[in-house]
Coordinates of C-alpha atoms in Angstrom, one line a residue:
M1 CA 0.0 0.0 0.0
H2 CA 1.4 3.4 -1.1
Q3 CA 1.5 6.1 1.6
D4 CA 0.9 9.7 0.7
R5 CA 4.0 11.5 1.8
A6 CA 2.5 14.9 1.3
Q7 CA -0.2 14.1 3.9
L8 CA 2.3 12.8 6.3
G9 CA 4.4 15.9 5.8
L10 CA 1.3 18.0 6.5
A11 CA 0.6 16.0 9.6
A12 CA 4.2 16.5 10.8
A13 CA 3.9 20.3 10.2
L14 CA 0.6 20.4 12.0
F15 CA 2.1 18.5 14.9
L16 CA 5.2 20.7 15.2
G17 CA 3.1 23.9 14.9
G18 CA 0.6 22.6 17.6
A19 CA 3.4 21.4 19.9
Y20 CA 5.3 24.7 19.6
T21 CA 2.1 26.7 20.3
V22 CA 1.4 24.7 23.4
Y23 CA 5.0 25.1 24.6
D24 CA 5.0 28.8 23.8
A25 CA 1.8 29.2 25.9
T26 CA 3.6 27.9 28.9
T27 CA 6.0 30.8 28.7
L28 CA 3.3 33.5 28.8
E29 CA 3.1 35.7 31.9
V30 CA -0.1 35.2 33.8
G31 CA -1.5 38.1 35.8
F32 CA -3.7 38.0 38.8
A33 CA -6.4 40.2 37.4
D34 CA -7.6 37.9 34.7
P35 CA -9.1 34.6 35.9
V36 CA -8.8 32.9 32.5
G37 CA -5.4 34.3 31.6
P38 CA -3.7 34.5 28.2
R39 CA -2.7 30.8 28.0
V40 CA -6.2 29.3 27.3
F41 CA -6.5 30.2 23.7
P42 CA -3.0 29.0 22.6
Y43 CA -3.5 25.8 24.6
V44 CA -6.8 25.1 22.8
V45 CA -5.4 26.0 19.3
G46 CA -2.2 24.0 19.9
S47 CA -4.0 21.0 21.3
V48 CA -6.5 21.0 18.4
L49 CA -3.6 21.1 15.9
V50 CA -1.8 18.2 17.6
V51 CA -5.0 16.1 17.6
L52 CA -5.7 16.9 14.0
A53 CA -2.1 16.0 13.1
V54 CA -2.4 12.6 14.9
L55 CA -5.8 11.9 13.2
L56 CA -4.4 12.8 9.8
A57 CA -1.3 10.6 10.3
V58 CA -3.4 7.7 11.4
A59 CA -5.8 8.1 8.4
T60 CA -2.9 8.4 6.0
L61 CA -1.2 5.3 7.4
R62 CA -4.5 3.4 7.0
G63 CA -4.5 4.3 3.3
S64 CA -6.9 7.2 3.3
R65 CA -6.3 9.4 0.3
P66 CA -7.9 12.8 -0.5
E67 CA -10.5 12.9 -3.2
A68 CA -9.6 14.8 -6.4
D69 CA -11.4 18.1 -6.7
A70 CA -13.8 17.7 -9.5
G71 CA -16.0 20.8 -9.0
E72 CA -13.6 23.5 -10.0
D73 CA -14.3 25.6 -13.1
I74 CA -10.6 26.2 -13.9
D75 CA -8.4 25.0 -16.7
L76 CA -5.4 23.4 -15.1
T77 CA -3.4 23.8 -18.4
T78 CA -3.5 27.6 -18.1
P79 CA -0.2 28.9 -16.7
A80 CA -0.2 31.1 -13.6
D81 CA -0.5 34.9 -14.1
W82 CA 2.8 35.9 -12.5
T83 CA 2.2 39.6 -13.6
T84 CA -0.8 39.8 -11.3
V85 CA 1.0 38.1 -8.5
A86 CA 3.9 40.5 -8.9
K87 CA 1.6 43.5 -8.8
L88 CA -0.1 42.2 -5.6
V89 CA 3.2 41.5 -3.9
G90 CA 4.5 45.0 -4.9
I91 CA 1.3 46.7 -3.5
L92 CA 1.7 44.6 -0.3
L93 CA 5.4 45.5 0.1
F94 CA 4.6 49.2 -0.5
T95 CA 1.9 49.1 2.2
I96 CA 4.4 47.4 4.7
A97 CA 7.1 50.0 3.8
T98 CA 4.8 53.1 4.1
V99 CA 2.3 52.3 6.8
D100 CA 4.3 53.9 9.6
L101 CA 5.0 57.1 7.6
L102 CA 1.7 57.5 5.8
G103 CA -0.5 55.8 8.3
W104 CA -3.1 53.1 7.8
A105 CA -5.7 55.4 6.2
I106 CA -3.5 56.3 3.3
S107 CA -1.5 53.1 3.0
G108 CA -4.6 51.0 3.4
A109 CA -6.4 53.0 0.7
V110 CA -3.4 52.3 -1.7
L111 CA -3.5 48.7 -0.7
F112 CA -7.3 48.3 -1.4
A113 CA -7.2 50.3 -4.6
G114 CA -3.9 48.7 -5.8
A115 CA -5.3 45.2 -5.2
A116 CA -8.4 46.1 -7.2
W117 CA -6.2 47.5 -10.0
S118 CA -3.9 44.5 -10.1
L119 CA -6.9 42.1 -10.2
G120 CA -8.2 43.9 -13.3
S121 CA -10.5 46.7 -12.2
G122 CA -10.6 49.5 -14.8
T123 CA -12.3 52.2 -12.7
L124 CA -9.4 53.9 -10.8
V125 CA -11.5 56.7 -9.3
R126 CA -14.1 54.3 -7.8
D127 CA -11.3 52.0 -6.5
V128 CA -9.5 54.9 -4.8
I129 CA -12.7 56.2 -3.2
A130 CA -13.6 52.6 -2.1
G131 CA -10.1 52.2 -0.8
L132 CA -10.2 55.4 1.2
V133 CA -13.6 54.5 2.7
L134 CA -12.6 51.0 3.6
S135 CA -9.3 52.0 5.1
V136 CA -10.8 54.8 7.2
L137 CA -13.7 52.6 8.4
S138 CA -11.2 49.8 9.3
W139 CA -9.0 52.3 11.1
Y140 CA -11.9 53.5 13.2
G141 CA -13.2 49.9 13.6
F142 CA -9.9 48.8 15.1
W143 CA -9.5 51.9 17.3
V144 CA -13.1 52.3 18.5
G145 CA -14.4 48.7 18.3
L146 CA -11.3 46.8 19.4
G147 CA -9.3 49.4 21.2
I148 CA -6.3 48.8 18.9
P149 CA -4.8 52.0 17.6
L150 CA -3.5 51.7 14.1
T151 CA -0.9 54.3 13.1
P152 CA -2.4 57.5 11.8
G153 CA 0.9 58.5 10.2
I154 CA 0.9 61.9 8.6
L155 CA -2.9 62.2 9.4
D156 CA -2.1 62.3 13.1
G157 CA -4.5 64.8 14.7
I158 CA -6.9 64.7 11.8
L159 CA -8.3 61.2 12.3

C-alpha cells in the first residue's frame, strides 16, 4: 500500500506547529487580574492542531487518500498569471514600507485600490474612493471597536 508522503508531511507540520504553540503558551506571563489568563486560547489551538495531526497521520497510514477536486471551473493547463502576483506583492510591500510614515488610512487605501487594479479593475476613481472608505472605516473599527490604535501617520491629529 502506497502512503501519501504529502499528507504525512502536512501531519508533521501540524504536529510541530501545535506542539510549539502549546510550549509557547507555557512561557506567557499570567497576571492575577484575569481569571482565565492569556494561556487558554493558545492551549486550545495548539491542542487541536496536535489532535488533527495525529488523526491525519493515522488516516494516512491506514491508506486514506484525499478525493480529487472535480468541481472547479478552472483550466489546469492555463499557466499562472505571474504579472498579477507581482503586482499584488508590490502593493503589499509598498503598504508594509509606508504604513508607519503615511498611516493606515493612506497606505490601506493604496492597498485596497492597488489590489483592485492588479486584479483587473478598470475604474481607478471608484477604486480609490472605495479604498479610502474601507481604510478609514477599518482604522476607526480597530480603534473604537477593538481598542487597537492603528498608526495615523501623517494624518495624526486629523483622524
